[in-house]
């Protein structure tokens, strides 16, 4: 961390201004600010697991309409139990990808590592223990079937399969009907055929998104990031931060 005196002595004479922002430190207040200011209504939780994200979104936003998707039958049962009584959340036992049909889901000993893709870091109890066939849809088709015209937040946590989900939302992206994306990006190989951060960044950038922040960094070791959650926003939808730049 550079000291204030260093900044005053070296950078200020060169006309360089350094600003400190509190945005980008904690995803939940950041989402409250972004989605609350834009009066967000429709939120997709793709890879909902037990409903952790859906429950949190239901608690922090005033009038959300949350669609939670979880293909793993056991996790879906837990999801339904956890959201019981939450009228703001609707659950669907469904995988998303870039095509419709069915897909083989690789269920791991640690359910958080379950993916459509083959797990590449098997060891001990953390390995593929079961394969189940589950229905797969595209975001575009699901939205057309349910009369959903836009998505204010598309959250994905699908273990290396996120780019396929985005490609299945191509029509919505082309019409600028997705306003923010919150997804997991993996930097150290975990799955066969997983998408890279560079691919996700390039795809979303091509549709006008800008990277807004990284959250909950998990490290492989002291010098290498294993995975992280990334927030992308469409600048023209949210505009500038009022009074703060």
mmCIF file of C-alpha atoms in Angstrom:
data_model
loop_
_atom_site.group_PDB
_atom_site.id
_atom_site.type_symbol
_atom_site.label_atom_id
_atom_site.label_comp_id
_atom_site.label_asym_id
_atom_site.label_seq_id
_atom_site.Cartn_x
_atom_site.Cartn_y
_atom_site.Cartn_z
ATOM 1 C CA UNK A 1 0.000 0.000 0.000
ATOM 2 C CA UNK A 2 1.522 3.335 -1.041
ATOM 3 C CA UNK A 3 1.550 6.097 1.557
ATOM 4 C CA UNK A 4 -0.270 9.383 1.098
ATOM 5 C CA UNK A 5 3.031 11.268 1.162
ATOM 6 C CA UNK A 6 4.360 9.146 -1.730
ATOM 7 C CA UNK A 7 1.232 9.933 -3.733
ATOM 8 C CA UNK A 8 1.509 13.679 -3.047
ATOM 9 C CA UNK A 9 5.206 13.772 -3.878
ATOM 10 C CA UNK A 10 5.225 11.670 -7.052
ATOM 11 C CA UNK A 11 1.793 11.364 -8.659
ATOM 12 C CA UNK A 12 -0.063 14.597 -7.906
ATOM 13 C CA UNK A 13 2.523 16.816 -9.683
ATOM 14 C CA UNK A 14 1.937 14.631 -12.764
ATOM 15 C CA UNK A 15 -1.792 15.309 -12.657
ATOM 16 C CA UNK A 16 -2.687 11.790 -11.494
ATOM 17 C CA UNK A 17 -5.679 11.571 -9.156
ATOM 18 C CA UNK A 18 -6.379 8.446 -7.106
ATOM 19 C CA UNK A 19 -9.940 7.825 -5.918
ATOM 20 C CA UNK A 20 -11.013 5.325 -3.279
ATOM 21 C CA UNK A 21 -14.334 3.525 -3.796
ATOM 22 C CA UNK A 22 -16.225 1.275 -1.434
ATOM 23 C CA UNK A 23 -17.960 -0.471 -4.336
ATOM 24 C CA UNK A 24 -16.439 -3.822 -5.275
ATOM 25 C CA UNK A 25 -15.686 -5.053 -1.758
ATOM 26 C CA UNK A 26 -18.827 -7.010 -0.869
ATOM 27 C CA UNK A 27 -21.229 -8.397 -3.457
ATOM 28 C CA UNK A 28 -24.394 -8.060 -1.365
ATOM 29 C CA UNK A 29 -24.369 -4.292 -0.724
ATOM 30 C CA UNK A 30 -23.158 -3.856 -4.298
ATOM 31 C CA UNK A 31 -26.171 -5.758 -5.629
ATOM 32 C CA UNK A 32 -28.480 -3.810 -3.338
ATOM 33 C CA UNK A 33 -27.097 -0.590 -4.799
ATOM 34 C CA UNK A 34 -27.145 -1.713 -8.438
ATOM 35 C CA UNK A 35 -30.401 -3.625 -8.514
ATOM 36 C CA UNK A 36 -32.228 -1.400 -6.059
ATOM 37 C CA UNK A 37 -31.358 1.734 -8.000
ATOM 38 C CA UNK A 38 -32.556 0.155 -11.253
ATOM 39 C CA UNK A 39 -35.707 -1.275 -9.622
ATOM 40 C CA UNK A 40 -34.712 -4.798 -10.645
ATOM 41 C CA UNK A 41 -37.530 -7.306 -10.852
ATOM 42 C CA UNK A 42 -36.376 -10.486 -12.598
ATOM 43 C CA UNK A 43 -33.407 -12.433 -11.223
ATOM 44 C CA UNK A 44 -32.154 -15.815 -12.488
ATOM 45 C CA UNK A 45 -30.203 -18.055 -10.082
ATOM 46 C CA UNK A 46 -28.738 -20.709 -12.392
ATOM 47 C CA UNK A 47 -27.032 -23.445 -10.398
ATOM 48 C CA UNK A 48 -28.989 -22.551 -7.276
ATOM 49 C CA UNK A 49 -27.716 -25.487 -5.184
ATOM 50 C CA UNK A 50 -29.546 -25.327 -1.844
ATOM 51 C CA UNK A 51 -30.868 -21.825 -2.525
ATOM 52 C CA UNK A 52 -28.195 -19.795 -0.754
ATOM 53 C CA UNK A 53 -28.111 -16.982 -3.336
ATOM 54 C CA UNK A 54 -31.868 -16.943 -3.952
ATOM 55 C CA UNK A 55 -32.634 -16.645 -0.245
ATOM 56 C CA UNK A 56 -30.137 -13.821 0.160
ATOM 57 C CA UNK A 57 -31.510 -11.929 -2.850
ATOM 58 C CA UNK A 58 -35.048 -12.342 -1.529
ATOM 59 C CA UNK A 59 -33.924 -10.836 1.780
ATOM 60 C CA UNK A 60 -32.073 -7.781 0.448
ATOM 61 C CA UNK A 61 -34.282 -6.648 -2.440
ATOM 62 C CA UNK A 62 -37.764 -5.174 -2.016
ATOM 63 C CA UNK A 63 -39.786 -6.823 -4.795
ATOM 64 C CA UNK A 64 -37.729 -9.436 -6.618
ATOM 65 C CA UNK A 65 -39.086 -12.171 -8.838
ATOM 66 C CA UNK A 66 -36.451 -14.885 -8.447
ATOM 67 C CA UNK A 67 -36.223 -17.966 -10.654
ATOM 68 C CA UNK A 68 -33.981 -20.627 -9.092
ATOM 69 C CA UNK A 69 -32.690 -23.497 -11.263
ATOM 70 C CA UNK A 70 -31.011 -26.641 -9.906
ATOM 71 C CA UNK A 71 -30.696 -29.890 -11.922
ATOM 72 C CA UNK A 72 -29.281 -32.155 -9.175
ATOM 73 C CA UNK A 73 -32.343 -34.033 -7.801
ATOM 74 C CA UNK A 74 -31.038 -34.205 -4.215
ATOM 75 C CA UNK A 75 -30.006 -30.559 -4.143
ATOM 76 C CA UNK A 76 -33.285 -29.560 -5.752
ATOM 77 C CA UNK A 77 -35.196 -31.263 -2.926
ATOM 78 C CA UNK A 78 -33.171 -29.243 -0.412
ATOM 79 C CA UNK A 79 -33.742 -26.091 -2.450
ATOM 80 C CA UNK A 80 -37.503 -26.597 -2.341
ATOM 81 C CA UNK A 81 -37.422 -27.138 1.423
ATOM 82 C CA UNK A 82 -35.260 -24.060 1.993
ATOM 83 C CA UNK A 83 -37.436 -21.693 -0.019
ATOM 84 C CA UNK A 84 -40.734 -22.984 1.340
ATOM 85 C CA UNK A 85 -42.818 -19.959 2.249
ATOM 86 C CA UNK A 86 -40.783 -17.573 0.080
ATOM 87 C CA UNK A 87 -43.282 -16.352 -2.501
ATOM 88 C CA UNK A 88 -40.524 -14.338 -4.180
ATOM 89 C CA UNK A 89 -38.664 -17.501 -5.283
ATOM 90 C CA UNK A 90 -39.822 -20.091 -7.848
ATOM 91 C CA UNK A 91 -37.773 -23.296 -8.203
ATOM 92 C CA UNK A 92 -37.210 -25.383 -11.336
ATOM 93 C CA UNK A 93 -35.354 -28.697 -11.603
ATOM 94 C CA UNK A 94 -33.559 -27.782 -14.777
ATOM 95 C CA UNK A 95 -30.105 -27.358 -16.304
ATOM 96 C CA UNK A 96 -29.307 -24.584 -18.741
ATOM 97 C CA UNK A 97 -26.998 -24.752 -21.741
ATOM 98 C CA UNK A 98 -26.787 -23.766 -25.387
ATOM 99 C CA UNK A 99 -29.344 -26.331 -26.570
ATOM 100 C CA UNK A 100 -32.533 -28.042 -25.453
ATOM 101 C CA UNK A 101 -32.826 -31.707 -24.566
ATOM 102 C CA UNK A 102 -31.374 -33.871 -21.819
ATOM 103 C CA UNK A 103 -27.852 -34.007 -20.450
ATOM 104 C CA UNK A 104 -25.854 -36.310 -18.185
ATOM 105 C CA UNK A 105 -25.074 -34.604 -14.889
ATOM 106 C CA UNK A 106 -21.857 -35.685 -13.124
ATOM 107 C CA UNK A 107 -22.683 -35.683 -9.417
ATOM 108 C CA UNK A 108 -19.602 -35.422 -7.197
ATOM 109 C CA UNK A 109 -18.978 -36.446 -3.603
ATOM 110 C CA UNK A 110 -18.925 -32.737 -2.853
ATOM 111 C CA UNK A 111 -22.199 -31.588 -4.465
ATOM 112 C CA UNK A 112 -20.721 -28.130 -5.074
ATOM 113 C CA UNK A 113 -18.432 -29.680 -7.713
ATOM 114 C CA UNK A 114 -21.293 -31.326 -9.637
ATOM 115 C CA UNK A 115 -21.294 -30.335 -13.300
ATOM 116 C CA UNK A 116 -22.395 -31.243 -16.785
ATOM 117 C CA UNK A 117 -18.650 -31.402 -17.453
ATOM 118 C CA UNK A 118 -16.364 -34.214 -16.293
ATOM 119 C CA UNK A 119 -14.606 -33.407 -13.029
ATOM 120 C CA UNK A 120 -10.841 -33.382 -13.592
ATOM 121 C CA UNK A 121 -9.612 -33.272 -9.989
ATOM 122 C CA UNK A 122 -10.917 -36.515 -8.571
ATOM 123 C CA UNK A 123 -9.334 -37.614 -5.317
ATOM 124 C CA UNK A 124 -10.516 -39.290 -2.141
ATOM 125 C CA UNK A 125 -14.225 -38.770 -1.596
ATOM 126 C CA UNK A 126 -14.301 -35.822 -4.001
ATOM 127 C CA UNK A 127 -15.029 -37.676 -7.213
ATOM 128 C CA UNK A 128 -17.915 -38.438 -9.556
ATOM 129 C CA UNK A 129 -20.183 -40.771 -7.603
ATOM 130 C CA UNK A 130 -23.250 -40.809 -9.834
ATOM 131 C CA UNK A 131 -24.506 -39.792 -13.265
ATOM 132 C CA UNK A 132 -28.123 -38.785 -13.808
ATOM 133 C CA UNK A 133 -29.986 -37.645 -16.908
ATOM 134 C CA UNK A 134 -31.617 -34.248 -16.379
ATOM 135 C CA UNK A 135 -33.622 -31.905 -18.620
ATOM 136 C CA UNK A 136 -31.760 -29.022 -20.247
ATOM 137 C CA UNK A 137 -33.200 -25.828 -21.674
ATOM 138 C CA UNK A 138 -31.845 -22.543 -22.965
ATOM 139 C CA UNK A 139 -32.434 -19.237 -21.229
ATOM 140 C CA UNK A 140 -33.922 -17.838 -24.437
ATOM 141 C CA UNK A 141 -36.457 -20.654 -24.767
ATOM 142 C CA UNK A 142 -37.396 -20.628 -21.077
ATOM 143 C CA UNK A 143 -38.004 -16.884 -21.168
ATOM 144 C CA UNK A 144 -40.099 -17.141 -24.319
ATOM 145 C CA UNK A 145 -42.183 -19.936 -22.763
ATOM 146 C CA UNK A 146 -42.758 -17.973 -19.544
ATOM 147 C CA UNK A 147 -43.293 -14.506 -21.025
ATOM 148 C CA UNK A 148 -40.087 -13.078 -19.545
ATOM 149 C CA UNK A 149 -38.862 -10.126 -21.608
ATOM 150 C CA UNK A 150 -35.712 -9.199 -19.693
ATOM 151 C CA UNK A 151 -33.417 -10.389 -16.890
ATOM 152 C CA UNK A 152 -32.032 -7.820 -14.460
ATOM 153 C CA UNK A 153 -29.471 -10.219 -12.965
ATOM 154 C CA UNK A 154 -28.301 -13.477 -14.533
ATOM 155 C CA UNK A 155 -26.342 -15.350 -11.863
ATOM 156 C CA UNK A 156 -24.577 -18.565 -12.909
ATOM 157 C CA UNK A 157 -22.584 -21.051 -10.855
ATOM 158 C CA UNK A 158 -22.461 -24.108 -13.082
ATOM 159 C CA UNK A 159 -18.903 -25.314 -12.637
ATOM 160 C CA UNK A 160 -17.185 -24.416 -15.886
ATOM 161 C CA UNK A 161 -20.327 -24.504 -18.051
ATOM 162 C CA UNK A 162 -21.214 -20.811 -17.739
ATOM 163 C CA UNK A 163 -20.330 -19.843 -21.303
ATOM 164 C CA UNK A 164 -22.761 -22.464 -22.639
ATOM 165 C CA UNK A 165 -25.500 -20.900 -20.502
ATOM 166 C CA UNK A 166 -24.680 -17.469 -21.931
ATOM 167 C CA UNK A 167 -24.750 -18.797 -25.497
ATOM 168 C CA UNK A 168 -28.226 -20.124 -24.763
ATOM 169 C CA UNK A 169 -29.255 -16.544 -23.924
ATOM 170 C CA UNK A 170 -27.988 -15.150 -27.230
ATOM 171 C CA UNK A 171 -31.314 -13.604 -28.248
ATOM 172 C CA UNK A 172 -31.666 -11.755 -24.947
ATOM 173 C CA UNK A 173 -28.067 -10.558 -25.116
ATOM 174 C CA UNK A 174 -28.532 -9.316 -28.685
ATOM 175 C CA UNK A 175 -31.615 -7.324 -27.649
ATOM 176 C CA UNK A 176 -29.779 -5.933 -24.579
ATOM 177 C CA UNK A 177 -32.345 -7.557 -22.294
ATOM 178 C CA UNK A 178 -29.809 -8.902 -19.762
ATOM 179 C CA UNK A 179 -28.600 -6.082 -17.554
ATOM 180 C CA UNK A 180 -26.064 -7.688 -15.200
ATOM 181 C CA UNK A 181 -24.228 -11.016 -14.991
ATOM 182 C CA UNK A 182 -22.750 -12.542 -11.837
ATOM 183 C CA UNK A 183 -20.797 -15.724 -12.511
ATOM 184 C CA UNK A 184 -18.046 -17.971 -11.253
ATOM 185 C CA UNK A 185 -14.822 -17.965 -13.269
ATOM 186 C CA UNK A 186 -12.185 -20.681 -12.893
ATOM 187 C CA UNK A 187 -8.477 -20.039 -13.390
ATOM 188 C CA UNK A 188 -7.027 -23.482 -12.517
ATOM 189 C CA UNK A 189 -8.349 -26.492 -14.419
ATOM 190 C CA UNK A 190 -11.199 -28.303 -12.649
ATOM 191 C CA UNK A 191 -13.293 -29.741 -15.517
ATOM 192 C CA UNK A 192 -12.725 -31.202 -18.949
ATOM 193 C CA UNK A 193 -13.796 -28.610 -21.510
ATOM 194 C CA UNK A 194 -14.409 -25.820 -19.001
ATOM 195 C CA UNK A 195 -14.658 -22.234 -20.249
ATOM 196 C CA UNK A 196 -11.892 -19.801 -19.375
ATOM 197 C CA UNK A 197 -12.138 -16.329 -17.907
ATOM 198 C CA UNK A 198 -10.831 -14.932 -21.187
ATOM 199 C CA UNK A 199 -13.663 -16.603 -23.127
ATOM 200 C CA UNK A 200 -16.333 -15.354 -20.713
ATOM 201 C CA UNK A 201 -14.881 -11.845 -20.716
ATOM 202 C CA UNK A 202 -14.673 -11.690 -24.529
ATOM 203 C CA UNK A 203 -18.212 -13.014 -24.975
ATOM 204 C CA UNK A 204 -19.829 -10.612 -22.527
ATOM 205 C CA UNK A 205 -17.734 -7.684 -23.762
ATOM 206 C CA UNK A 206 -18.980 -8.354 -27.294
ATOM 207 C CA UNK A 207 -22.500 -7.635 -26.001
ATOM 208 C CA UNK A 208 -21.568 -4.402 -24.270
ATOM 209 C CA UNK A 209 -20.817 -5.629 -20.751
ATOM 210 C CA UNK A 210 -18.003 -4.274 -18.614
ATOM 211 C CA UNK A 211 -16.270 -6.058 -15.763
ATOM 212 C CA UNK A 212 -17.372 -4.406 -12.517
ATOM 213 C CA UNK A 213 -15.700 -6.458 -9.783
ATOM 214 C CA UNK A 214 -14.215 -9.678 -8.408
ATOM 215 C CA UNK A 215 -15.564 -11.215 -5.199
ATOM 216 C CA UNK A 216 -14.794 -14.108 -2.834
ATOM 217 C CA UNK A 217 -11.386 -14.994 -4.252
ATOM 218 C CA UNK A 218 -10.337 -18.599 -3.606
ATOM 219 C CA UNK A 219 -6.617 -19.245 -4.051
ATOM 220 C CA UNK A 220 -4.822 -22.326 -5.318
ATOM 221 C CA UNK A 221 -1.762 -21.167 -3.390
ATOM 222 C CA UNK A 222 -0.198 -17.874 -2.342
ATOM 223 C CA UNK A 223 0.413 -16.712 -5.906
ATOM 224 C CA UNK A 224 -2.414 -18.252 -7.952
ATOM 225 C CA UNK A 225 -6.168 -17.720 -7.933
ATOM 226 C CA UNK A 226 -8.244 -20.895 -8.196
ATOM 227 C CA UNK A 227 -11.669 -19.364 -8.781
ATOM 228 C CA UNK A 228 -13.510 -16.133 -8.162
ATOM 229 C CA UNK A 229 -16.968 -14.647 -8.651
ATOM 230 C CA UNK A 230 -17.161 -11.882 -11.256
ATOM 231 C CA UNK A 231 -19.768 -9.156 -11.758
ATOM 232 C CA UNK A 232 -20.383 -7.742 -15.235
ATOM 233 C CA UNK A 233 -22.769 -4.852 -15.892
ATOM 234 C CA UNK A 234 -24.202 -3.055 -18.873
ATOM 235 C CA UNK A 235 -23.090 0.562 -18.218
ATOM 236 C CA UNK A 236 -25.862 2.282 -20.132
ATOM 237 C CA UNK A 237 -28.489 0.501 -18.042
ATOM 238 C CA UNK A 238 -27.095 1.482 -14.649
ATOM 239 C CA UNK A 239 -25.388 4.770 -15.503
ATOM 240 C CA UNK A 240 -22.882 6.436 -13.212
ATOM 241 C CA UNK A 241 -22.904 6.036 -9.470
ATOM 242 C CA UNK A 242 -24.892 9.015 -8.074
ATOM 243 C CA UNK A 243 -22.611 11.520 -6.384
ATOM 244 C CA UNK A 244 -19.632 9.185 -6.399
ATOM 245 C CA UNK A 245 -18.537 8.791 -10.001
#
